[in-house]
mmCIF file of C-alpha atoms in Angstrom:
data_model
loop_
_atom_site.group_PDB
_atom_site.id
_atom_site.type_symbol
_atom_site.label_atom_id
_atom_site.label_comp_id
_atom_site.label_asym_id
_atom_site.label_seq_id
_atom_site.Cartn_x
_atom_site.Cartn_y
_atom_site.Cartn_z
ATOM 1 C CA MET A 1 89.663 106.357 98.747
ATOM 2 C CA GLN A 2 92.188 106.414 101.622
ATOM 3 C CA PRO A 3 90.590 103.448 103.497
ATOM 4 C CA PHE A 4 91.644 101.122 100.663
ATOM 5 C CA PHE A 5 95.397 101.607 101.215
ATOM 6 C CA ALA A 6 97.467 99.378 103.480
ATOM 7 C CA GLN A 7 98.999 101.037 106.542
ATOM 8 C CA ARG A 8 102.513 100.001 105.512
ATOM 9 C CA PHE A 9 102.363 102.341 102.514
ATOM 10 C CA ALA A 10 101.527 105.428 104.543
ATOM 11 C CA LYS A 11 105.159 106.547 104.819
ATOM 12 C CA VAL A 12 106.635 105.114 101.605
ATOM 13 C CA GLU A 13 107.632 108.006 99.369
ATOM 14 C CA PRO A 14 108.025 107.980 95.568
ATOM 15 C CA SER A 15 111.569 107.782 94.259
ATOM 16 C CA PHE A 16 112.943 111.308 94.492
ATOM 17 C CA ILE A 17 115.504 110.594 91.768
ATOM 18 C CA ARG A 18 112.853 109.356 89.347
ATOM 19 C CA GLU A 19 110.959 112.613 89.849
ATOM 20 C CA ILE A 20 114.126 114.635 89.239
ATOM 21 C CA LEU A 21 114.872 112.725 86.040
ATOM 22 C CA LYS A 22 111.562 113.899 84.604
ATOM 23 C CA VAL A 23 112.775 117.486 84.996
ATOM 24 C CA ALA A 24 116.242 116.664 83.699
ATOM 25 C CA MET A 25 114.967 115.057 80.482
ATOM 26 C CA ASN A 26 114.879 118.472 78.776
ATOM 27 C CA PRO A 27 117.527 118.155 76.019
ATOM 28 C CA ASP A 28 118.925 121.565 76.972
ATOM 29 C CA VAL A 29 119.725 120.339 80.492
ATOM 30 C CA ILE A 30 123.136 118.843 81.253
ATOM 31 C CA SER A 31 122.210 116.166 83.757
ATOM 32 C CA PHE A 32 124.500 114.750 86.410
ATOM 33 C CA ALA A 33 121.405 113.467 88.226
ATOM 34 C CA GLY A 34 120.793 109.975 86.858
ATOM 35 C CA GLY A 35 122.679 106.924 88.002
ATOM 36 C CA LEU A 36 122.315 105.569 84.482
ATOM 37 C CA PRO A 37 124.994 103.522 82.704
ATOM 38 C CA ASN A 38 126.360 105.084 79.531
ATOM 39 C CA PRO A 39 124.364 103.567 76.617
ATOM 40 C CA ALA A 40 127.399 103.867 74.347
ATOM 41 C CA PHE A 41 128.609 100.615 75.953
ATOM 42 C CA PHE A 42 125.459 98.550 75.471
ATOM 43 C CA PRO A 43 126.487 95.528 73.308
ATOM 44 C CA ASN A 44 123.477 95.824 71.014
ATOM 45 C CA GLU A 45 124.695 93.722 68.087
ATOM 46 C CA ALA A 46 126.153 90.998 70.288
ATOM 47 C CA LEU A 47 122.904 90.715 72.257
ATOM 48 C CA ALA A 48 120.897 90.573 69.020
ATOM 49 C CA THR A 49 123.076 87.677 67.870
ATOM 50 C CA ALA A 50 122.689 85.946 71.237
ATOM 51 C CA SER A 51 118.910 86.352 71.101
ATOM 52 C CA VAL A 52 118.685 84.687 67.686
ATOM 53 C CA LYS A 53 121.036 81.928 68.804
ATOM 54 C CA VAL A 54 118.927 81.143 71.888
ATOM 55 C CA LEU A 55 115.691 81.069 69.892
ATOM 56 C CA GLN A 56 117.167 78.852 67.198
ATOM 57 C CA ASN A 57 118.900 76.396 69.532
ATOM 58 C CA ASN A 58 116.786 76.449 72.716
ATOM 59 C CA GLY A 59 113.583 78.199 71.740
ATOM 60 C CA ASN A 60 111.111 75.869 73.433
ATOM 61 C CA SER A 61 112.913 75.803 76.774
ATOM 62 C CA ALA A 62 113.809 79.497 76.680
ATOM 63 C CA LEU A 63 110.172 80.512 76.162
ATOM 64 C CA GLN A 64 108.749 78.122 78.758
ATOM 65 C CA TYR A 65 108.292 78.671 82.492
ATOM 66 C CA SER A 66 111.605 78.126 84.265
ATOM 67 C CA ALA A 67 113.066 77.427 87.706
ATOM 68 C CA THR A 68 112.492 79.935 90.494
ATOM 69 C CA GLU A 69 116.194 79.928 91.359
ATOM 70 C CA GLY A 70 117.187 80.952 87.833
ATOM 71 C CA PHE A 71 118.916 79.524 84.750
ATOM 72 C CA ALA A 72 121.426 76.988 86.112
ATOM 73 C CA PRO A 73 124.288 77.759 83.676
ATOM 74 C CA LEU A 74 124.035 81.479 84.487
ATOM 75 C CA ARG A 75 124.214 80.731 88.215
ATOM 76 C CA GLU A 76 127.254 78.539 87.555
ATOM 77 C CA TYR A 77 128.883 81.395 85.619
ATOM 78 C CA ILE A 78 128.350 83.745 88.587
ATOM 79 C CA ALA A 79 129.740 81.194 91.049
ATOM 80 C CA ASP A 80 132.836 80.681 88.867
ATOM 81 C CA ARG A 81 133.360 84.437 88.685
ATOM 82 C CA TYR A 82 133.380 84.739 92.483
ATOM 83 C CA PHE A 83 136.176 82.152 92.544
ATOM 84 C CA LYS A 84 138.075 83.877 89.732
ATOM 85 C CA GLN A 85 137.877 87.326 91.324
ATOM 86 C CA TYR A 86 138.025 86.629 95.052
ATOM 87 C CA GLY A 87 138.957 82.967 95.507
ATOM 88 C CA MET A 88 135.496 82.297 96.952
ATOM 89 C CA LYS A 89 134.250 78.733 96.566
ATOM 90 C CA VAL A 90 130.489 79.146 96.382
ATOM 91 C CA SER A 91 127.789 76.771 95.196
ATOM 92 C CA PRO A 92 125.386 77.778 92.421
ATOM 93 C CA ASN A 93 122.704 76.386 94.738
ATOM 94 C CA ASN A 94 123.255 79.425 96.965
ATOM 95 C CA ILE A 95 122.656 81.867 94.082
ATOM 96 C CA LEU A 96 119.190 83.077 93.117
ATOM 97 C CA ILE A 97 118.562 85.245 90.044
ATOM 98 C CA THR A 98 116.379 88.308 90.710
ATOM 99 C CA ASN A 99 114.773 91.157 88.805
ATOM 100 C CA GLY A 100 117.692 93.445 89.573
ATOM 101 C CA SER A 101 119.114 94.130 93.015
ATOM 102 C CA GLN A 102 115.928 96.015 93.803
ATOM 103 C CA GLN A 103 113.870 92.818 93.903
ATOM 104 C CA ALA A 104 116.519 91.204 96.093
ATOM 105 C CA LEU A 105 116.023 94.002 98.620
ATOM 106 C CA ASP A 106 112.270 93.517 98.502
ATOM 107 C CA LEU A 107 112.556 89.755 99.050
ATOM 108 C CA LEU A 108 114.925 90.260 101.977
ATOM 109 C CA GLY A 109 112.523 92.766 103.490
ATOM 110 C CA LYS A 110 109.667 90.262 103.208
ATOM 111 C CA VAL A 111 111.626 87.466 104.845
ATOM 112 C CA LEU A 112 113.664 89.329 107.476
ATOM 113 C CA VAL A 113 111.891 92.525 108.559
ATOM 114 C CA ASP A 114 108.852 92.901 110.808
ATOM 115 C CA GLU A 115 107.207 96.233 111.535
ATOM 116 C CA GLY A 116 109.258 98.152 114.078
ATOM 117 C CA ASP A 117 112.415 96.053 113.715
ATOM 118 C CA LYS A 118 115.655 97.979 113.966
ATOM 119 C CA LEU A 119 117.637 98.042 110.730
ATOM 120 C CA ILE A 120 121.071 99.645 110.479
ATOM 121 C CA ILE A 121 121.897 101.484 107.256
ATOM 122 C CA GLU A 122 124.907 103.519 106.189
ATOM 123 C CA GLU A 123 124.238 107.243 105.977
ATOM 124 C CA PRO A 124 123.985 108.698 103.432
ATOM 125 C CA GLY A 125 122.604 105.483 101.947
ATOM 126 C CA TYR A 126 121.239 104.109 98.708
ATOM 127 C CA LEU A 127 117.816 105.660 98.145
ATOM 128 C CA GLY A 128 116.475 102.550 96.405
ATOM 129 C CA ALA A 129 117.221 100.432 99.484
ATOM 130 C CA ILE A 130 115.558 102.946 101.784
ATOM 131 C CA GLN A 131 112.463 102.917 99.571
ATOM 132 C CA ALA A 132 112.309 99.119 99.157
ATOM 133 C CA LEU A 133 112.804 98.358 102.837
ATOM 134 C CA SER A 134 110.495 101.147 104.014
ATOM 135 C CA VAL A 135 107.543 99.073 102.804
ATOM 136 C CA TYR A 136 108.201 96.682 105.706
ATOM 137 C CA GLN A 137 108.206 99.528 108.260
ATOM 138 C CA PRO A 138 111.552 99.055 110.003
ATOM 139 C CA GLN A 139 113.059 101.513 112.446
ATOM 140 C CA PHE A 140 116.045 102.734 110.438
ATOM 141 C CA GLN A 141 119.223 103.486 112.389
ATOM 142 C CA GLY A 142 121.760 105.499 110.430
ATOM 143 C CA VAL A 143 125.515 105.027 110.847
ATOM 144 C CA ALA A 144 127.774 107.670 109.321
ATOM 145 C CA LEU A 145 129.824 106.645 106.305
ATOM 146 C CA ASN A 146 133.399 107.923 106.566
ATOM 147 C CA GLU A 147 136.221 107.951 104.027
ATOM 148 C CA ASP A 148 137.199 104.382 105.004
ATOM 149 C CA GLY A 149 133.738 102.908 105.607
ATOM 150 C CA LEU A 150 131.231 102.707 108.432
ATOM 151 C CA ASP A 151 131.899 104.690 111.595
ATOM 152 C CA LEU A 152 132.723 101.809 113.932
ATOM 153 C CA ASN A 153 132.151 103.857 117.099
ATOM 154 C CA GLU A 154 128.606 104.655 116.001
ATOM 155 C CA LEU A 155 128.050 101.028 115.005
ATOM 156 C CA ASP A 156 129.299 99.784 118.375
ATOM 157 C CA ARG A 157 126.994 102.187 120.189
ATOM 158 C CA LEU A 158 123.986 100.711 118.377
ATOM 159 C CA LEU A 159 125.186 97.147 118.921
ATOM 160 C CA ALA A 160 125.479 97.797 122.649
ATOM 161 C CA GLU A 161 121.695 98.091 122.831
ATOM 162 C CA PRO A 162 120.193 94.914 124.346
ATOM 163 C CA ASP A 163 117.665 94.639 121.503
ATOM 164 C CA HIS A 164 120.109 95.720 118.789
ATOM 165 C CA ALA A 165 119.372 95.429 115.070
ATOM 166 C CA ARG A 166 119.815 92.044 113.426
ATOM 167 C CA VAL A 167 120.203 93.380 109.883
ATOM 168 C CA LEU A 168 122.748 95.823 108.423
ATOM 169 C CA TYR A 169 122.671 97.202 104.872
ATOM 170 C CA GLY A 170 125.606 98.729 103.008
ATOM 171 C CA VAL A 171 127.228 99.247 99.594
ATOM 172 C CA THR A 172 130.899 98.461 100.150
ATOM 173 C CA ASN A 173 132.367 99.487 96.770
ATOM 174 C CA PHE A 174 131.977 102.979 95.243
ATOM 175 C CA GLN A 175 128.866 103.549 97.261
ATOM 176 C CA ASN A 176 125.750 105.203 95.942
ATOM 177 C CA PRO A 177 125.544 108.142 96.563
ATOM 178 C CA THR A 178 129.046 109.068 97.795
ATOM 179 C CA GLY A 179 131.395 106.972 95.662
ATOM 180 C CA LEU A 180 133.236 105.925 98.846
ATOM 181 C CA SER A 181 134.494 102.387 99.514
ATOM 182 C CA TYR A 182 135.069 100.438 102.715
ATOM 183 C CA SER A 183 138.762 99.824 103.472
ATOM 184 C CA LEU A 184 140.047 96.306 104.082
ATOM 185 C CA GLU A 185 140.426 97.062 107.797
ATOM 186 C CA ASN A 186 136.855 98.377 107.982
ATOM 187 C CA ARG A 187 135.528 95.269 106.225
ATOM 188 C CA GLU A 188 137.378 92.977 108.613
ATOM 189 C CA ALA A 189 136.086 94.899 111.619
ATOM 190 C CA ILE A 190 132.502 94.696 110.368
ATOM 191 C CA ALA A 191 132.844 90.963 109.660
ATOM 192 C CA ASP A 192 134.007 90.417 113.260
ATOM 193 C CA ARG A 193 131.000 92.310 114.605
ATOM 194 C CA LEU A 194 128.552 90.409 112.400
ATOM 195 C CA VAL A 195 129.753 87.103 113.819
ATOM 196 C CA LYS A 196 130.069 88.333 117.401
ATOM 197 C CA HIS A 197 126.574 89.863 117.498
ATOM 198 C CA ASN A 198 124.855 87.245 115.309
ATOM 199 C CA MET A 199 123.859 89.761 112.648
ATOM 200 C CA LEU A 200 123.166 89.563 108.922
ATOM 201 C CA MET A 201 124.601 92.090 106.490
ATOM 202 C CA ILE A 202 123.058 92.816 103.108
ATOM 203 C CA GLU A 203 126.210 93.667 101.152
ATOM 204 C CA ASP A 204 125.153 95.351 97.920
ATOM 205 C CA ASN A 205 127.779 95.466 95.170
ATOM 206 C CA PRO A 206 126.431 96.797 91.864
ATOM 207 C CA TYR A 207 129.517 98.925 91.119
ATOM 208 C CA GLY A 208 132.412 96.718 92.276
ATOM 209 C CA GLU A 209 133.524 95.772 88.756
ATOM 210 C CA LEU A 210 133.929 99.456 87.810
ATOM 211 C CA ARG A 211 137.240 100.100 89.577
ATOM 212 C CA PHE A 212 139.666 102.349 87.710
ATOM 213 C CA GLU A 213 142.134 103.056 90.531
ATOM 214 C CA GLY A 214 143.564 100.952 93.347
ATOM 215 C CA GLU A 215 143.089 97.245 94.025
ATOM 216 C CA HIS A 216 139.962 95.114 94.242
ATOM 217 C CA LEU A 217 139.095 94.274 97.859
ATOM 218 C CA PRO A 218 137.394 91.068 99.038
ATOM 219 C CA PRO A 219 133.735 91.349 99.991
ATOM 220 C CA ILE A 220 132.705 91.116 103.619
ATOM 221 C CA GLY A 221 130.776 88.053 102.451
ATOM 222 C CA LYS A 222 134.080 86.216 102.018
ATOM 223 C CA MET A 223 135.081 86.982 105.607
ATOM 224 C CA ALA A 224 131.738 86.083 107.236
ATOM 225 C CA PRO A 225 129.882 83.893 104.696
ATOM 226 C CA ASP A 226 127.164 82.748 107.115
ATOM 227 C CA ASN A 227 126.369 86.339 108.095
ATOM 228 C CA VAL A 228 126.230 88.071 104.706
ATOM 229 C CA VAL A 229 123.918 88.135 101.707
ATOM 230 C CA LEU A 230 125.869 89.393 98.683
ATOM 231 C CA LEU A 231 123.890 91.213 96.001
ATOM 232 C CA GLY A 232 125.175 91.618 92.453
ATOM 233 C CA SER A 233 123.903 92.974 89.160
ATOM 234 C CA PHE A 234 124.569 92.897 85.426
ATOM 235 C CA SER A 235 122.847 96.274 84.997
ATOM 236 C CA LYS A 236 125.988 98.396 85.284
ATOM 237 C CA VAL A 237 128.284 96.187 83.178
ATOM 238 C CA VAL A 238 126.012 94.793 80.433
ATOM 239 C CA VAL A 239 122.546 96.373 80.162
ATOM 240 C CA PRO A 240 120.101 97.687 82.777
ATOM 241 C CA SER A 241 116.857 96.891 80.951
ATOM 242 C CA PHE A 242 117.351 93.121 81.364
ATOM 243 C CA ARG A 243 116.898 93.701 85.120
ATOM 244 C CA LEU A 244 119.143 90.761 85.968
ATOM 245 C CA GLY A 245 120.648 90.672 89.416
ATOM 246 C CA TRP A 246 121.391 87.945 91.927
ATOM 247 C CA MET A 247 121.702 87.053 95.580
ATOM 248 C CA LEU A 248 124.457 84.885 97.057
ATOM 249 C CA MET A 249 122.970 83.571 100.303
ATOM 250 C CA PRO A 250 124.055 81.395 103.231
ATOM 251 C CA ASP A 251 122.436 77.959 103.351
ATOM 252 C CA TRP A 252 120.062 78.832 106.180
ATOM 253 C CA LEU A 253 118.378 81.587 104.152
ATOM 254 C CA CYS A 254 117.960 79.909 100.757
ATOM 255 C CA GLN A 255 114.643 78.132 101.280
ATOM 256 C CA LYS A 256 112.789 81.116 102.729
ATOM 257 C CA ILE A 257 114.008 83.473 100.012
ATOM 258 C CA THR A 258 113.065 80.983 97.304
ATOM 259 C CA ILE A 259 109.542 80.723 98.734
ATOM 260 C CA ALA A 260 109.293 84.534 98.777
ATOM 261 C CA LYS A 261 110.463 84.644 95.155
ATOM 262 C CA GLN A 262 107.862 82.064 94.138
ATOM 263 C CA ALA A 263 105.154 84.131 95.810
ATOM 264 C CA SER A 264 106.390 87.278 94.104
ATOM 265 C CA ASP A 265 106.787 86.350 90.423
ATOM 266 C CA LEU A 266 107.524 82.598 90.091
ATOM 267 C CA HIS A 267 110.820 83.318 88.325
ATOM 268 C CA THR A 268 112.838 86.042 86.583
ATOM 269 C CA ASN A 269 112.537 86.266 82.776
ATOM 270 C CA GLY A 270 113.973 82.956 81.567
ATOM 271 C CA PHE A 271 114.543 83.995 77.957
ATOM 272 C CA VAL A 272 116.588 87.042 78.964
ATOM 273 C CA GLN A 273 118.648 84.909 81.338
ATOM 274 C CA GLN A 274 119.532 82.551 78.495
ATOM 275 C CA VAL A 275 120.333 85.441 76.144
ATOM 276 C CA LEU A 276 122.675 86.971 78.706
ATOM 277 C CA HIS A 277 124.364 83.636 79.348
ATOM 278 C CA SER A 278 124.857 83.089 75.605
ATOM 279 C CA TYR A 279 126.425 86.551 75.337
ATOM 280 C CA LEU A 280 128.733 85.853 78.297
ATOM 281 C CA GLN A 281 129.826 82.527 76.788
ATOM 282 C CA ASP A 282 130.759 84.091 73.449
ATOM 283 C CA HIS A 283 132.365 87.337 74.693
ATOM 284 C CA ASP A 284 134.990 88.330 77.251
ATOM 285 C CA LEU A 285 133.150 90.262 79.942
ATOM 286 C CA ASP A 286 136.411 91.557 81.409
ATOM 287 C CA GLU A 287 137.387 93.177 78.099
ATOM 288 C CA HIS A 288 133.961 94.797 77.881
ATOM 289 C CA ILE A 289 134.202 96.107 81.450
ATOM 290 C CA GLU A 290 137.712 97.452 80.824
ATOM 291 C CA ARG A 291 136.358 99.689 78.049
ATOM 292 C CA ILE A 292 133.726 101.057 80.448
ATOM 293 C CA ARG A 293 136.279 101.595 83.210
ATOM 294 C CA THR A 294 138.651 103.469 80.939
ATOM 295 C CA VAL A 295 136.022 105.986 79.854
ATOM 296 C CA TYR A 296 134.405 106.396 83.281
ATOM 297 C CA GLY A 297 137.845 106.950 84.766
ATOM 298 C CA ARG A 298 138.560 109.793 82.314
ATOM 299 C CA GLN A 299 135.151 111.324 82.985
ATOM 300 C CA LYS A 300 135.674 111.158 86.736
ATOM 301 C CA VAL A 301 138.997 112.970 86.418
ATOM 302 C CA ALA A 302 137.354 115.573 84.161
ATOM 303 C CA MET A 303 134.678 116.229 86.770
ATOM 304 C CA GLU A 304 137.237 116.543 89.577
ATOM 305 C CA LYS A 305 139.295 119.031 87.556
ATOM 306 C CA ALA A 306 136.202 121.048 86.643
ATOM 307 C CA LEU A 307 135.072 121.180 90.283
ATOM 308 C CA LEU A 308 138.475 122.462 91.361
ATOM 309 C CA LYS A 309 138.350 125.080 88.599
ATOM 310 C CA TYR A 310 134.762 126.301 88.815
ATOM 311 C CA CYS A 311 133.766 125.408 92.404
ATOM 312 C CA PRO A 312 136.863 126.313 94.438
ATOM 313 C CA GLY A 313 136.642 125.499 98.119
ATOM 314 C CA ILE A 314 133.793 122.990 97.719
ATOM 315 C CA GLU A 315 134.531 119.595 99.305
ATOM 316 C CA PHE A 316 133.958 116.453 97.256
ATOM 317 C CA THR A 317 134.833 112.760 97.419
ATOM 318 C CA ARG A 318 137.520 111.203 95.216
ATOM 319 C CA PRO A 319 136.124 107.783 94.238
ATOM 320 C CA GLU A 320 138.374 105.054 92.847
ATOM 321 C CA GLY A 321 135.575 103.647 90.719
ATOM 322 C CA GLY A 322 131.844 103.537 90.161
ATOM 323 C CA MET A 323 129.633 106.294 88.804
ATOM 324 C CA PHE A 324 129.264 108.996 91.484
ATOM 325 C CA LEU A 325 130.965 111.616 93.558
ATOM 326 C CA TRP A 326 129.543 113.572 96.477
ATOM 327 C CA LEU A 327 129.607 117.287 97.205
ATOM 328 C CA LYS A 328 129.585 118.801 100.666
ATOM 329 C CA LEU A 329 128.455 122.414 100.387
ATOM 330 C CA PRO A 330 128.772 125.158 103.017
ATOM 331 C CA LYS A 331 126.254 124.577 105.817
ATOM 332 C CA HIS A 332 124.064 127.546 104.975
ATOM 333 C CA ILE A 333 123.370 126.265 101.424
ATOM 334 C CA ASN A 334 120.230 124.177 101.015
ATOM 335 C CA ALA A 335 120.831 121.774 98.104
ATOM 336 C CA MET A 336 117.095 121.474 97.449
ATOM 337 C CA GLU A 337 116.907 125.206 96.819
ATOM 338 C CA LEU A 338 120.161 125.065 94.856
ATOM 339 C CA PHE A 339 118.603 122.465 92.557
ATOM 340 C CA ASP A 340 115.841 124.864 91.547
ATOM 341 C CA SER A 341 118.438 127.499 90.681
ATOM 342 C CA ALA A 342 120.547 124.946 88.792
ATOM 343 C CA ILE A 343 117.642 123.896 86.589
ATOM 344 C CA LYS A 344 117.273 127.527 85.515
ATOM 345 C CA GLU A 345 120.915 127.301 84.389
ATOM 346 C CA ASN A 346 120.143 124.024 82.586
ATOM 347 C CA VAL A 347 122.197 121.751 84.803
ATOM 348 C CA ALA A 348 120.856 119.040 87.131
ATOM 349 C CA PHE A 349 122.141 117.070 90.115
ATOM 350 C CA VAL A 350 120.545 115.143 92.979
ATOM 351 C CA PRO A 351 120.211 116.939 96.344
ATOM 352 C CA GLY A 352 121.550 114.789 99.158
ATOM 353 C CA GLN A 353 118.697 115.020 101.663
ATOM 354 C CA PRO A 354 116.696 111.966 100.428
ATOM 355 C CA PHE A 355 119.731 109.715 101.010
ATOM 356 C CA TYR A 356 119.512 110.248 104.775
ATOM 357 C CA VAL A 357 117.149 108.562 107.208
ATOM 358 C CA ARG A 358 117.835 111.583 109.429
ATOM 359 C CA PRO A 359 116.808 114.235 106.896
ATOM 360 C CA ASP A 360 118.242 117.269 108.683
ATOM 361 C CA ILE A 361 121.395 117.398 106.529
ATOM 362 C CA LEU A 362 120.628 119.760 103.673
ATOM 363 C CA ASN A 363 124.008 120.781 102.241
ATOM 364 C CA THR A 364 125.060 117.733 100.212
ATOM 365 C CA ALA A 365 124.595 116.651 96.595
ATOM 366 C CA ARG A 366 125.295 113.688 94.309
ATOM 367 C CA LEU A 367 126.817 114.027 90.847
ATOM 368 C CA SER A 368 127.155 111.251 88.265
ATOM 369 C CA TYR A 369 129.926 111.475 85.675
ATOM 370 C CA ALA A 370 128.963 108.264 83.836
ATOM 371 C CA GLY A 371 126.631 109.695 81.202
ATOM 372 C CA ALA A 372 128.519 112.742 79.892
ATOM 373 C CA ASP A 373 131.743 113.235 77.944
ATOM 374 C CA GLU A 374 134.572 115.439 79.199
ATOM 375 C CA ALA A 375 133.511 118.574 77.319
ATOM 376 C CA THR A 376 129.922 118.280 78.532
ATOM 377 C CA ILE A 377 131.125 117.696 82.089
ATOM 378 C CA GLU A 378 133.224 120.866 82.020
ATOM 379 C CA GLU A 379 130.342 122.980 80.692
ATOM 380 C CA GLY A 380 127.912 121.471 83.216
ATOM 381 C CA ILE A 381 130.208 122.069 86.186
ATOM 382 C CA LYS A 382 130.849 125.591 84.907
ATOM 383 C CA ARG A 383 127.097 126.242 85.062
ATOM 384 C CA LEU A 384 126.877 124.620 88.497
ATOM 385 C CA GLY A 385 129.770 126.796 89.672
ATOM 386 C CA ARG A 386 127.834 129.934 88.734
ATOM 387 C CA VAL A 387 124.836 128.714 90.735
ATOM 388 C CA ILE A 388 126.963 127.902 93.801
ATOM 389 C CA SER A 389 128.724 131.284 93.562
ATOM 390 C CA GLN A 390 125.361 133.050 93.584
ATOM 391 C CA ALA A 391 124.271 131.016 96.639
ATOM 392 C CA LEU A 392 127.499 131.887 98.428
#
């Protein structure tokens, strides 16, 4: 049946993490593999109340087809939050509600990427972005992600090419998979290059609210608003199953993206948008997020302490927020092979290789501390330490 498939799908791989999660679903396995929010913080009762309220007060409109751009009051809420957090004066007209950040990536690929176009991506980079954008067959160009952000020397080398990339993708806060964040100086330097070289950055920010150390930094989109599309999501701070994300776009991009959205699904679930907005109107989102941050912060510290205790000498990142940290193993250890050994010890992680567009780096791994309590984290890292010791 091969002749039926489009050429553009020839090199698009299934999500490696989704395949791993199938293995890690065994209840005996302690899993640090999934990038899943902790369900203990899902506001079940409050969302049930909001659902009833929407049906009783706005049932006909909530169950009808709705605007492609999204529920206007929800877009206004997002715009107000940008002003509250970063002093950014943005119009709700520049915000489009999407089925999670993943659909935003797909829409941007449709509108911006032709086959063979160069596309710069941080490395290691978010696997979901690599998968979504791969459909449009770009020529990925990886730029190393350092402790303070993108390697500017590598970026400048690529921008010196006469036909340099026009699109750059990055996660600036508590990046997936490393947990690293771009420094203020790195953000400013990137903003300058975007303007100078007439580039567009897709600045993905699903984890920015989950800071438990340090100070919030302004997005690159504030520094170069005409050269950045900002992506956001409610999945990590309210619930993931609603699949509600958004794009904040410059004026020149809005019409094309809206047309692409219409062609894709007409609009994101209107009822769920109204339920979420009702919940946000009746509850303090910042208080809810603070509870998440407090627990994730303790779990991150627990994982760091356990790594120092049971995996001495292994390098790892020290994130100030988010859900992940990143291991760098000795060069002779293949994390793919280590995963097989870890599963036998009933502990799971994500090997780092799929996060690279240059897949010759085999000795890295991603761990998530979001879904396990401190005692479980210690036991899981203890098991992982035994596996690493055997590999050494």
